[in-house]
Each structure stands twice: as C-alpha cells, then as structure tokens.
CSV table of C-alpha atoms in Angstrom, one decimal:
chain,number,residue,atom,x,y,z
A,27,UNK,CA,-28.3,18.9,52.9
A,28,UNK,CA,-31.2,18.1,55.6
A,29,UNK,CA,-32.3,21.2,57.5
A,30,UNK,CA,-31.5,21.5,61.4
A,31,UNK,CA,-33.1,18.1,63.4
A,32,UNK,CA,-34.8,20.8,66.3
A,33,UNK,CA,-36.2,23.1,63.2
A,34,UNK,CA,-38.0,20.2,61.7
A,35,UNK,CA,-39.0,18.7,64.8
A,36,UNK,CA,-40.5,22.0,65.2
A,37,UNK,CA,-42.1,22.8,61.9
A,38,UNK,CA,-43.9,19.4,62.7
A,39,UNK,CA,-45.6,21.2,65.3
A,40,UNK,CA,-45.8,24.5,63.7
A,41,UNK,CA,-48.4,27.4,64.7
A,42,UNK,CA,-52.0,25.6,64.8
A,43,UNK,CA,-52.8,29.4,64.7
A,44,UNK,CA,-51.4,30.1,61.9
A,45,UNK,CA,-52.4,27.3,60.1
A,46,UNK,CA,-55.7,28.2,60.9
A,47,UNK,CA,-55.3,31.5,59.4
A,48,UNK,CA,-54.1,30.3,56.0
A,49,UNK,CA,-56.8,27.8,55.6
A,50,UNK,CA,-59.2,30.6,56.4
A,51,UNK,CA,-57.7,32.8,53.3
A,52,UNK,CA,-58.6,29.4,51.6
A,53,UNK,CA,-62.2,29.4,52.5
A,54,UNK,CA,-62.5,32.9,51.8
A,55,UNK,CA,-60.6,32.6,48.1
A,56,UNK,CA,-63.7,29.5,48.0
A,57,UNK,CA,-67.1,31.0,49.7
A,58,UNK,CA,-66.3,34.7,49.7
A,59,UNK,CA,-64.9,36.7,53.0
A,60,UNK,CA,-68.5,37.4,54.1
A,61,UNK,CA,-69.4,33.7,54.7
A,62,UNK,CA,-66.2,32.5,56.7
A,63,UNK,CA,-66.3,33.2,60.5
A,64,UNK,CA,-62.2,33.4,60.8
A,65,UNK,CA,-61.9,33.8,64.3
A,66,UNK,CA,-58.3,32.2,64.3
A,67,UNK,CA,-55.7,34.6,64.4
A,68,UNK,CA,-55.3,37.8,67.0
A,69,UNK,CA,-54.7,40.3,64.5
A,70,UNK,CA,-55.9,43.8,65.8
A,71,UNK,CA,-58.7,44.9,62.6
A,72,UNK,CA,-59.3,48.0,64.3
A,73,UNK,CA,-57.1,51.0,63.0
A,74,UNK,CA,-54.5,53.0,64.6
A,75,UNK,CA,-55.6,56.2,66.2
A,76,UNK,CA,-55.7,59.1,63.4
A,77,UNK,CA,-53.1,60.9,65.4
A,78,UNK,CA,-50.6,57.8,64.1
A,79,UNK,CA,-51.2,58.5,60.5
A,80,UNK,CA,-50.8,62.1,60.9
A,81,UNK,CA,-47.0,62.0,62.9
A,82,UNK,CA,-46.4,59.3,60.5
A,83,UNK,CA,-46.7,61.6,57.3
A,84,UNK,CA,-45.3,64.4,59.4
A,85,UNK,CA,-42.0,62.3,60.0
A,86,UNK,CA,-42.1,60.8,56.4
A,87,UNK,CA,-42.1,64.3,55.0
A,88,UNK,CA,-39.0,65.3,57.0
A,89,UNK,CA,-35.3,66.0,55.4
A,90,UNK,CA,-34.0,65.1,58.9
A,91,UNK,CA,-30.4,63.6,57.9
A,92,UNK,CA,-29.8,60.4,59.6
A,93,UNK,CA,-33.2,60.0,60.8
A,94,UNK,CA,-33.0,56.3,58.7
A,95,UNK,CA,-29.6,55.7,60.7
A,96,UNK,CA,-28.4,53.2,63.3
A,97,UNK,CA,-29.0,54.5,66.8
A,98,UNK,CA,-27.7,53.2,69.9
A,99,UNK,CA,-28.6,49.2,70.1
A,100,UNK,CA,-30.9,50.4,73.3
A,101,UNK,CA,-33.2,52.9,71.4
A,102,UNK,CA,-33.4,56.6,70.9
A,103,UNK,CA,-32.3,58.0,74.6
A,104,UNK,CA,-34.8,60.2,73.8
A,105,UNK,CA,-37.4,57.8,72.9
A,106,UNK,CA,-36.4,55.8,76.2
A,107,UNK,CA,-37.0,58.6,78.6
A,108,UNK,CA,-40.6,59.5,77.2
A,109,UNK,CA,-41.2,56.0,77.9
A,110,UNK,CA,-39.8,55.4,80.8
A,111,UNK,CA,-42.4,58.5,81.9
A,112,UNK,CA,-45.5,56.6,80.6
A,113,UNK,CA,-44.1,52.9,82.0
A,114,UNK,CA,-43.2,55.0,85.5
A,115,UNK,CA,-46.8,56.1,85.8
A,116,UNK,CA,-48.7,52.5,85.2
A,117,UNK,CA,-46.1,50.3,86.6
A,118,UNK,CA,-46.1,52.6,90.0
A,119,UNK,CA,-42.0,52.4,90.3
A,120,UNK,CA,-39.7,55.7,89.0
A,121,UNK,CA,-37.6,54.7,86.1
A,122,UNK,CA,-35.6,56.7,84.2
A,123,UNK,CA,-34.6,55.7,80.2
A,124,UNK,CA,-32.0,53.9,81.3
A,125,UNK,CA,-33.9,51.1,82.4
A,126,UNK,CA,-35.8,50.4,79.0
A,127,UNK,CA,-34.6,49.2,76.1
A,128,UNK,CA,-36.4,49.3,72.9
A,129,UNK,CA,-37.5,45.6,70.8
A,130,UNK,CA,-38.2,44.5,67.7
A,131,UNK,CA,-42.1,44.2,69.6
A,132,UNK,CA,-42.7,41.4,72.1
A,133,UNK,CA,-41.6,38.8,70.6
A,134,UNK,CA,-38.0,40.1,70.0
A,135,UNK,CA,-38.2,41.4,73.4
A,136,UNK,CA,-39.3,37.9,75.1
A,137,UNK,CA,-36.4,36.2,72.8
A,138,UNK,CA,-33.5,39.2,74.5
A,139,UNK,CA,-34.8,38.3,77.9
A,140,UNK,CA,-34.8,34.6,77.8
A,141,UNK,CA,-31.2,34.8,76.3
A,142,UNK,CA,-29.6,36.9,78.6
A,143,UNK,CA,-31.3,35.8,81.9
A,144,UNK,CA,-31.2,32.1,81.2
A,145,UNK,CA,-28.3,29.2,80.9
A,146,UNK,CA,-28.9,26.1,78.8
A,147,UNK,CA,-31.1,24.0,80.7
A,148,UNK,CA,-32.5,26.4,82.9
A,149,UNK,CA,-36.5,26.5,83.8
A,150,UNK,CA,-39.1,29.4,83.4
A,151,UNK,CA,-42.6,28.4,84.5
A,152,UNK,CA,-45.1,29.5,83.4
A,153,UNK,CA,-49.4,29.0,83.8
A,154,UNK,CA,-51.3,27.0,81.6
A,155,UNK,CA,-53.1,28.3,79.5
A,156,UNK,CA,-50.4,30.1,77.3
A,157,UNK,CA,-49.2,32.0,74.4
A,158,UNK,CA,-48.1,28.8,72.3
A,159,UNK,CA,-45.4,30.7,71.0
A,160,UNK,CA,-43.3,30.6,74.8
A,161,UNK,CA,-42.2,26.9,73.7
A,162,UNK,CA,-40.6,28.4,70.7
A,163,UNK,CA,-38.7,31.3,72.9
A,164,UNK,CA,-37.7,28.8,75.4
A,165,UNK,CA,-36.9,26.5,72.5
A,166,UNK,CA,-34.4,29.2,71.0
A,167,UNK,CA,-32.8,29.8,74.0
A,168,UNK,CA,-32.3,26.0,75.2
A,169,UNK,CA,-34.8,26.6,77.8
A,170,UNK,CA,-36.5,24.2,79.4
A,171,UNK,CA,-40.7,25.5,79.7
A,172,UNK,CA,-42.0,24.1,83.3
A,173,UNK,CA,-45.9,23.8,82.5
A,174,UNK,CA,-48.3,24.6,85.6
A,175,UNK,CA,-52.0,24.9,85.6
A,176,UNK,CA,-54.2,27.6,86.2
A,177,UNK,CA,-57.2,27.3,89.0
A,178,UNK,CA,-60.7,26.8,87.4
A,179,UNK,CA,-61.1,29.9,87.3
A,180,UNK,CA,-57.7,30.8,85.3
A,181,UNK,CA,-56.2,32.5,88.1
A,182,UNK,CA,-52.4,31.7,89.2
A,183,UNK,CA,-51.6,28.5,90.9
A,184,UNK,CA,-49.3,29.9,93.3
A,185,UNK,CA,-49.4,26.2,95.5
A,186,UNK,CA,-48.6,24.7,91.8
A,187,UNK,CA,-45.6,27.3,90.9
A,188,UNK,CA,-44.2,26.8,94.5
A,189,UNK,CA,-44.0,23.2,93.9
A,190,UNK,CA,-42.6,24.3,90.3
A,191,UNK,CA,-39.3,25.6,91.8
A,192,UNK,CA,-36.0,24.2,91.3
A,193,UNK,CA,-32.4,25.1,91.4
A,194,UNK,CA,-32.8,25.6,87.6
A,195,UNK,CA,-36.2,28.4,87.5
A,196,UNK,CA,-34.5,31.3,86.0
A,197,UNK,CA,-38.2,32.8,86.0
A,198,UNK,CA,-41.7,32.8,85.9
A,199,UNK,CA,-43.2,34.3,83.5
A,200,UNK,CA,-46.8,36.0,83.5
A,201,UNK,CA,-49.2,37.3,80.9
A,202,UNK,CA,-51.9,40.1,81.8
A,203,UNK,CA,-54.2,40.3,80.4
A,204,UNK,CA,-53.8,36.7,79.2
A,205,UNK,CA,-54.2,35.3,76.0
A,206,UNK,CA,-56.0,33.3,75.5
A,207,UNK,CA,-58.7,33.4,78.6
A,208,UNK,CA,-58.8,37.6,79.2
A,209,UNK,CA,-58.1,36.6,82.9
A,210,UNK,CA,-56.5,39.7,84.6
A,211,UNK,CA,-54.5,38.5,87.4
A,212,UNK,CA,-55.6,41.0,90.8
A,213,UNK,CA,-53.2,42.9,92.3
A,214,UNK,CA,-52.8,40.2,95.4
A,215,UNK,CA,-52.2,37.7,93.5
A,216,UNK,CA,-49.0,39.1,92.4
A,217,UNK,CA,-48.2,40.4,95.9
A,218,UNK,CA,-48.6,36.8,96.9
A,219,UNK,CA,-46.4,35.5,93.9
A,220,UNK,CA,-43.4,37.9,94.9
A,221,UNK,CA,-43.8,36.6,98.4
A,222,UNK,CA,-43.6,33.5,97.0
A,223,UNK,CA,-40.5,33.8,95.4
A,224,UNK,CA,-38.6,36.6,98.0
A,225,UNK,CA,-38.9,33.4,100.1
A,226,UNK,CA,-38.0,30.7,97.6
A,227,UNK,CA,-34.6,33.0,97.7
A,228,UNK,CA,-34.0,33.0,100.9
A,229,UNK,CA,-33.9,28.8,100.9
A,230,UNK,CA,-32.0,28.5,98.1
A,231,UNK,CA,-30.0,31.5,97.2
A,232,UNK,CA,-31.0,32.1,93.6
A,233,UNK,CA,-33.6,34.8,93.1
A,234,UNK,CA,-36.1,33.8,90.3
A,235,UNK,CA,-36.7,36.9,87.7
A,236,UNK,CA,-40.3,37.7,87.5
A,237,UNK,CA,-41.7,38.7,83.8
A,238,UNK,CA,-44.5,39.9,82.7
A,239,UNK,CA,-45.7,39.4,78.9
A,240,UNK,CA,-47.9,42.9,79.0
A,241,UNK,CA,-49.2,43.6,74.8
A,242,UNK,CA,-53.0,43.8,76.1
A,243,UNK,CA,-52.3,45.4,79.0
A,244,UNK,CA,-54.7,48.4,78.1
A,245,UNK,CA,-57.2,46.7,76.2
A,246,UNK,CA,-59.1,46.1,79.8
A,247,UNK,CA,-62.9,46.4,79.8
A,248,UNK,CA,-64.0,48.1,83.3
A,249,UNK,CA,-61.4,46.9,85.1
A,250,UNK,CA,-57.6,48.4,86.1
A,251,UNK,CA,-55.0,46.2,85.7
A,252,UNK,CA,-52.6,46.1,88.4
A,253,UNK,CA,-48.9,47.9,88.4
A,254,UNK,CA,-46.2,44.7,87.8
A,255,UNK,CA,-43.0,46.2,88.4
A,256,UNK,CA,-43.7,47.9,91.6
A,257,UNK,CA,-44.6,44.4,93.3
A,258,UNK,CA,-40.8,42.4,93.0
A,259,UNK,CA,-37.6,44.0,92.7
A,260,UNK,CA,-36.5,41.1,90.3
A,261,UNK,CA,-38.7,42.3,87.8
A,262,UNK,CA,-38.7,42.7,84.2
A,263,UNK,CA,-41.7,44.0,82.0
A,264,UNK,CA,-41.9,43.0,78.0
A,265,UNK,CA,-44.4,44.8,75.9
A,266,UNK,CA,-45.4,46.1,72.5
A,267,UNK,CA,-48.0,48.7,70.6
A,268,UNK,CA,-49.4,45.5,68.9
A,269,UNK,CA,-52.6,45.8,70.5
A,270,UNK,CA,-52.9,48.9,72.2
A,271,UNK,CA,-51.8,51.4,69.0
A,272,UNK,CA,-53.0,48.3,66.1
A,273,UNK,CA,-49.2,47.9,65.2
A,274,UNK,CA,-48.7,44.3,64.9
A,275,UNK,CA,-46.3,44.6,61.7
A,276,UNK,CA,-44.4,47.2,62.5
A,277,UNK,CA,-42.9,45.1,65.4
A,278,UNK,CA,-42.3,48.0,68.0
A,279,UNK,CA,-41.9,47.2,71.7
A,280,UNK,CA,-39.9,47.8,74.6
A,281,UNK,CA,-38.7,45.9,77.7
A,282,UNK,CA,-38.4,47.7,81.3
A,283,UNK,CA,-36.7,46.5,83.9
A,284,UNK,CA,-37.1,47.8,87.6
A,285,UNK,CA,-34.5,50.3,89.0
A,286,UNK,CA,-34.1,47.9,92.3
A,287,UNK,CA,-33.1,44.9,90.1
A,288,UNK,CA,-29.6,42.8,91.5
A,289,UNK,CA,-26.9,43.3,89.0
A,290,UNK,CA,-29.4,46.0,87.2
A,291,UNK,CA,-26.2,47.5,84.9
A,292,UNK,CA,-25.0,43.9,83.9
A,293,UNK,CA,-28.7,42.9,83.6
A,294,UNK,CA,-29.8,46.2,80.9
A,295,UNK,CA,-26.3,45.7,79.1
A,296,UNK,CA,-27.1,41.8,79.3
A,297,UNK,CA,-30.5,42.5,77.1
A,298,UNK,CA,-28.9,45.1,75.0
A,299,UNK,CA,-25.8,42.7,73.8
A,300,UNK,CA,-28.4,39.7,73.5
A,301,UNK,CA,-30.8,42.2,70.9
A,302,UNK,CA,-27.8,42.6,68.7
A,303,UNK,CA,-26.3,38.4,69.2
A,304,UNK,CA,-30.0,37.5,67.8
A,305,UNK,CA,-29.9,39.7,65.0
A,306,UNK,CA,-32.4,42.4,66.1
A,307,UNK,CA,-29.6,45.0,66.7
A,308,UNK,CA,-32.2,48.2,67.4
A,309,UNK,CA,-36.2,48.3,67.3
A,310,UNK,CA,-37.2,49.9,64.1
A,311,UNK,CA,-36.1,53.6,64.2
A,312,UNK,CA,-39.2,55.3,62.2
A,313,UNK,CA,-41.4,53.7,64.6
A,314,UNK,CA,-39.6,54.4,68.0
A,315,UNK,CA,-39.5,58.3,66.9
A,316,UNK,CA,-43.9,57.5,66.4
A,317,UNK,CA,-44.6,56.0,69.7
A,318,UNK,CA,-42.9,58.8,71.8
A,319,UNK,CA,-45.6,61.0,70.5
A,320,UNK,CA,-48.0,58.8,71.3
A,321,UNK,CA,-47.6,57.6,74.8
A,322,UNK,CA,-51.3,59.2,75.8
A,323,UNK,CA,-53.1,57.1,72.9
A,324,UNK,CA,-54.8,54.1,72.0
A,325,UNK,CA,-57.0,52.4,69.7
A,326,UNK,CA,-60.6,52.8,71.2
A,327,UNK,CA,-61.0,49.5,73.5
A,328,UNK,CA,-64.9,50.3,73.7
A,329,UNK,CA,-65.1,48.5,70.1
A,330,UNK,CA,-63.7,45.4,71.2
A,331,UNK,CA,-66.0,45.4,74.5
A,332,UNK,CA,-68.6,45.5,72.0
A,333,UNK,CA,-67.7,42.8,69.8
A,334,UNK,CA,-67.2,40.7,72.8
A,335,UNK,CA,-70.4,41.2,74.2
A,336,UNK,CA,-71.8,40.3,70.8
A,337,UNK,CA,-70.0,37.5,71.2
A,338,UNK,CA,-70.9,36.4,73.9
A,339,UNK,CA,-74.6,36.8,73.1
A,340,UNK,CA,-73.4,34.1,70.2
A,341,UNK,CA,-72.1,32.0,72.2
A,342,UNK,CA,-75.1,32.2,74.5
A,343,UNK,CA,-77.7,31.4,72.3
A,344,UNK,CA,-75.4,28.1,70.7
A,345,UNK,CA,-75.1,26.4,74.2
A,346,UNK,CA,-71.4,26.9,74.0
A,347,UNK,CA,-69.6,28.0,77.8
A,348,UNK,CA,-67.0,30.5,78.0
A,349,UNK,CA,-64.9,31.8,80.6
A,350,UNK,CA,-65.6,35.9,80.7
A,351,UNK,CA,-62.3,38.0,79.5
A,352,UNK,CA,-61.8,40.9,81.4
A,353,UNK,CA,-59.2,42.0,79.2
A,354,UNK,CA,-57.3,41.0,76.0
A,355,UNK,CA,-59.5,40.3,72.7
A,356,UNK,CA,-60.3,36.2,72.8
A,357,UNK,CA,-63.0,34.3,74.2
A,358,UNK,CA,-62.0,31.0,75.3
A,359,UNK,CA,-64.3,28.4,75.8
A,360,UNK,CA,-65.3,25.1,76.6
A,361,UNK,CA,-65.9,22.5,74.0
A,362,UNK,CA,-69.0,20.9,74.5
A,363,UNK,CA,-70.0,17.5,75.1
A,364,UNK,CA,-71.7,15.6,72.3
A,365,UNK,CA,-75.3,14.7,72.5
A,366,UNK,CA,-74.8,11.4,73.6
A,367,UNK,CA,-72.4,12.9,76.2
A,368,UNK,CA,-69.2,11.7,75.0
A,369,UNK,CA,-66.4,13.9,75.8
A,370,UNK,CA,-64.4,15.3,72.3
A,371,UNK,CA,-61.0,16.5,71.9
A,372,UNK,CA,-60.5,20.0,71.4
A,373,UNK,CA,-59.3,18.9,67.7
A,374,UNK,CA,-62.6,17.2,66.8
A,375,UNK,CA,-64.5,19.7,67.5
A,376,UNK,CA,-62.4,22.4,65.3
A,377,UNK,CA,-62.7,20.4,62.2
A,378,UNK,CA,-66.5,19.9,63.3
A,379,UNK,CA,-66.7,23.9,63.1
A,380,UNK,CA,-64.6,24.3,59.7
A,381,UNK,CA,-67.6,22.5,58.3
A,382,UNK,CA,-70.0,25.0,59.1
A,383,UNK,CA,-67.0,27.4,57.8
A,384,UNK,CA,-66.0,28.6,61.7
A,385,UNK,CA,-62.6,29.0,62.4
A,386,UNK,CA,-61.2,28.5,65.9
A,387,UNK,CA,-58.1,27.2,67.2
A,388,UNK,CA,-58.0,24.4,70.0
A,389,UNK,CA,-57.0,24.9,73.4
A,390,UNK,CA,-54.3,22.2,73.1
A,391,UNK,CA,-52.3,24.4,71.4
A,392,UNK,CA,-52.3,26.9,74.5
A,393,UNK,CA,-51.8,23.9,76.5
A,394,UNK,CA,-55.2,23.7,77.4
A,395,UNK,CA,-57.0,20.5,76.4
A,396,UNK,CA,-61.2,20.9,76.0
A,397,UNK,CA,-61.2,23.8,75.5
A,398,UNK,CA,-61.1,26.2,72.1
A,399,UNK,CA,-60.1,29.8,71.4
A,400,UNK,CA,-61.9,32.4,69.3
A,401,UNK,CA,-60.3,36.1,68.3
A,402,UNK,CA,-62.6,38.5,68.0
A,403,UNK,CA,-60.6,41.1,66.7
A,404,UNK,CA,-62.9,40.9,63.4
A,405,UNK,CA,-66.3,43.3,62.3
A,406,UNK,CA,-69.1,43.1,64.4
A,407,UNK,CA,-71.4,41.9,61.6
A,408,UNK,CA,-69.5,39.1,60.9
A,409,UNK,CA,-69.4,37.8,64.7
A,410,UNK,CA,-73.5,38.4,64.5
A,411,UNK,CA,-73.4,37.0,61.3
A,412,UNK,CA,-71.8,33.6,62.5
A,413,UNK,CA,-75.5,32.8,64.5
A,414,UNK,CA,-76.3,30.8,62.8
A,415,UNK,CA,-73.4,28.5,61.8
A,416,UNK,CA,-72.6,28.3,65.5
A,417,UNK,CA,-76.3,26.9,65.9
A,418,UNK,CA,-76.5,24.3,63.2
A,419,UNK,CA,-72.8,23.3,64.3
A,420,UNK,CA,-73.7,22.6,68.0
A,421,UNK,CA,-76.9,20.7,66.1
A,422,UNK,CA,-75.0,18.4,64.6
A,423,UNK,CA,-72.5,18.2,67.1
C-alpha cells in the first residue's frame, strides 16, 4: 500500500539540513572528522553545565516511587511554578504555573500551539528568513504559512506583515534570536508589531495570536534581548533548553502564555488537550524534575562569541559577506558572485563548497535565496582550520 500523498510530497523536500548532516558523517567515515568543515546542522557541541550531570545522578540514584509515572498532561505543578518564576522575570509580565505548560521541547510545543490556535486553512505569517521546519508545523496542522520578507537588514517588515493580514491570520509568529541570521528584533519593533495588530482587531474583529519561537533566547552576545510577553496581551511564548542548557535530545521545553490572554482558561486547556491528541501526552518527566533546578544556568555563551568571532575572521579573509548575529549560533551569509560576476544560486555554490569538503546549507531552504548558512556550534580549531578550504574555494569560485 502507497504511503500518504502529503508525506511523500514532503519527504521530496525533506530537511536540506539534515541531509547535509548525513553526507557530512559520510565525508568524515571518507577523509577523517578533522578534514571536514560540517558546519550544517545546529547541534549545541558544547556540554551542559556540570551542575546538570550532578542533579542528574542525584535524581537517577533516587528510590522516589512514581518518580518514572504519568503526571498531569501540563507538567509537574511544581515544575510549572519554578518556571513560571524564571519566565515572570525575563518576559516582564507575573505568571503563575498555571499559565505554562510543559513540551516535548519546541518543536512539540510549536506543533500544540498551531493545533489548538488554528482551523484548517487558517494563516500564520511569518518573516523570511526562517526555521525551515515552520512549513512542516503549518503543514501538520493544515495551516497555510503566509511568507513575508525581512528588511535588508533582517529586521521585521511590519509594512509587509500589515499587508499580510487576512480574515484567516490566526498569528504571526516570531523567532528571537533568529535562526538563521542572529538578528535580535529591538524592543520597538515589537511595540510597533503589537500596535500593529491591537489595530488590525479593531477593523476586523479577530485578534491575531502573537508567538514567539524563543530556544536562543539566552545565547545573546552583548546585547539584552527584549521581554515578549509583556508587549501583547494575545501572546504566547514557545521555548526549550536546546540551546541554552545543551539538551537538544532530551526534547524538554515549555510554552507560556500571558495571564491577560482572551479566553486564557480555554486557550491553556486548548494546548494541554492538543499535547495529548498529537501523541506527546507530558514533556519527559526526568527532565522536567532537572530543569527546575536549574532555572539560574546555562551553558557558557562566551564560547560561542568566540567561535563566531573566529568565524568571522574566516570569513573575512575568504571575501565571503555576512550579516553580524547578535544572538543565536549561525552566520548567515551572502553567496558571492563568480569571477566573471555572474550571480549563482545558493545551491551551486554549496556543492561548490562540498568539494573543498565545507558543509553549509543554502538559504533557499530558510526561504532565503543567495544566501548560505553556517552553524558554528562546532570546535574552534576546526572553524580556524577550515582557512584555508574557504580560500581555495572562493579561488575557484
């Protein structure tokens, strides 16, 4: 029997980033790890603070009974309310527990808000460049994915999301700092944006949800990024200790939703029912008891600020133009025009860099033609390392 028409449809355009990946673990099998610059996939290399290991063997060792049980679909209460401290403080609103639910990480939480918020057919906007994998939540939920671009400079559009609206935007979605440009989005920029849409409301009568994609929010490098929750009432934050704790497999996160949210009972016991109707039923239980211990940690961001300005320095000295990330762990840049001048796809110039064993993955996947992504989540010495390869590349190129 042929599998599902949309899931083919959609393995034909599967993850450019992880193919990427997996023909890296080729090249490495081939030339040895040291010799392949694999700067494809965002996986966090640095380790989790020592204080993870140590609550972790702590809790292992424990003859707690029912500490491997269900819990309420919502999380731990307790869990929720240490939390809802920590997301009170940054996000500049008072929550209590109540308004957070615990995920199976971002991407489960992203997946229980499009659900619940969102009717077949309805619209979330959302700023090129992006996290390829929104198509695939919007996808899931019979969402329709409303495409806007950023300014030059990778800030918010707000003239192109205005013109965006329709009776059918459900939300607009946000990601700060964004992957795959580091662009943290200032503070008025959101005041604008909730302007924006308090007024769209009061033409129309629907009242856009505003969400904000937040898993880098504290890998910033000399910069604050601004409170979200405390600038809309119709606001709903998704995050995750990918990035910030190095937890990317354990697939922990947490969605909070602001107190002064319309309908906010029907809204938390919306994402609640919609984490158990995709399969998720609770965030994993051994990991939810670890992160309300660690609500004052994170990995140490001054290593990635390092790497990136190594990067950079790379980059610099191959002729290759980036935009500068404030935040997040990516440098995004700007494929270069051939010799001759002739202007390349984004694709093109990939392959062109696999020869010189590079691994990068083109901005058409973000939904940024031109341009190409690099994760430097990976050891400084092999981002030094890859001088030379950039070099000959551009060379050829």
């Amino acid at each position: 029997m042929p599998i599902a028409e949309n899931v083919k449809n959609s393995l034909a355009a599967s993850s450019m980033i992880r193919k990427m990946f997996e023909e890296g673990l080729v090249f490495k099998k081939k030339h040895g790890s040291d010799n392949v610059f694999d700067f494809s996939l965002g996986n966090p290399d640095v380790e989790p603070p020592t204080s993870f290991k140590n609550i972790l063997l702590k809790l292992a060792n424990e003859n707690e009974k029912g500490s491997h049980s269900y819990m309420p679909n919502a999380g731990y209460p307790h869990v929720r309310e240490v939390l809802a401290k920590k997301i009170s403080k940054e996000q500049g609103v008072n929550i209590d527990g109540s308004s957070v639910i615990m995920t199976a990480g971002a991407a489960g939480g992203l997946n229980t808000v499009f659900k619940a918020i969102c009717n077949p057919g309805d619209e979330i906007i959302v700023t090129r460049p992006f996290f390829m994998e929104y198509r695939v939540y919007a996808a899931n939920n019979q969402v329709k994915l409303i495409e806007v671009d950023a300014k030059d400079d990778f800030d918010l559009d707000l003239n192109a999301i205005k013109n965006a609206l329709s009776g059918k935007t459900a939300a607009v979605l946000v990601n700060s700092p964004n992957n795959p440009t580091g662009k943290v989005y200032d503070a008025c920029v959101l005041s604008d944006l909730s302007s924006l849409l308090t007024e769209y409301k009061e033409k129309t009568g629907r009242f856009p949800y505003l969400v904000s994609d937040e898993p880098y929010r504290e890998i910033a490098y000399n910069i604050d990024v601004p409170p979200f929750l405390c600038c809309y009432s119709e606001s709903i934050v998704v995050s995750s200790y990918s990035k910030n704790l190095s937890l990317p497999g354990e697939r922990i996160g947490y969605i909070a939703v602001n107190p002064a949210i319309q309908s906010r009972e029907d809204v938390i016991n919306a994402f609640i029912y919609c984490a158990r109707a995709l399969g998720f039923v609770n965030a994993p239980a051994l990991m939810q008891r670890i992160v309300a211990q660690l609500t004052e940690e994170r990995v140490d961001v001054s290593v990635y600020a390092g790497r990136r300005d190594a990067f950079m320095k790379v980059l610099d000295n191959a002729g290759i133009e980036y935009a500068v990330p404030q935040g997040a762990f990516y440098l995004f840049c700007r494929v270069p025009p051939r010799k001759n001048g002739k202007i390349e796809h984004d694709s093109d110039f990939t392959e062109h860099l696999k020869n010189y064993l590079i691994l990068g993955v083109g901005g058409s996947s973000f939904g940024k033609s031109g341009w190409v992504r690099f994760a430097y989540c990976v050891d400084k010495k092999i981002i030094q390392a890859s001088e030379g390869a950039f070099k000959k590349a551009m060379e050829s190129w």
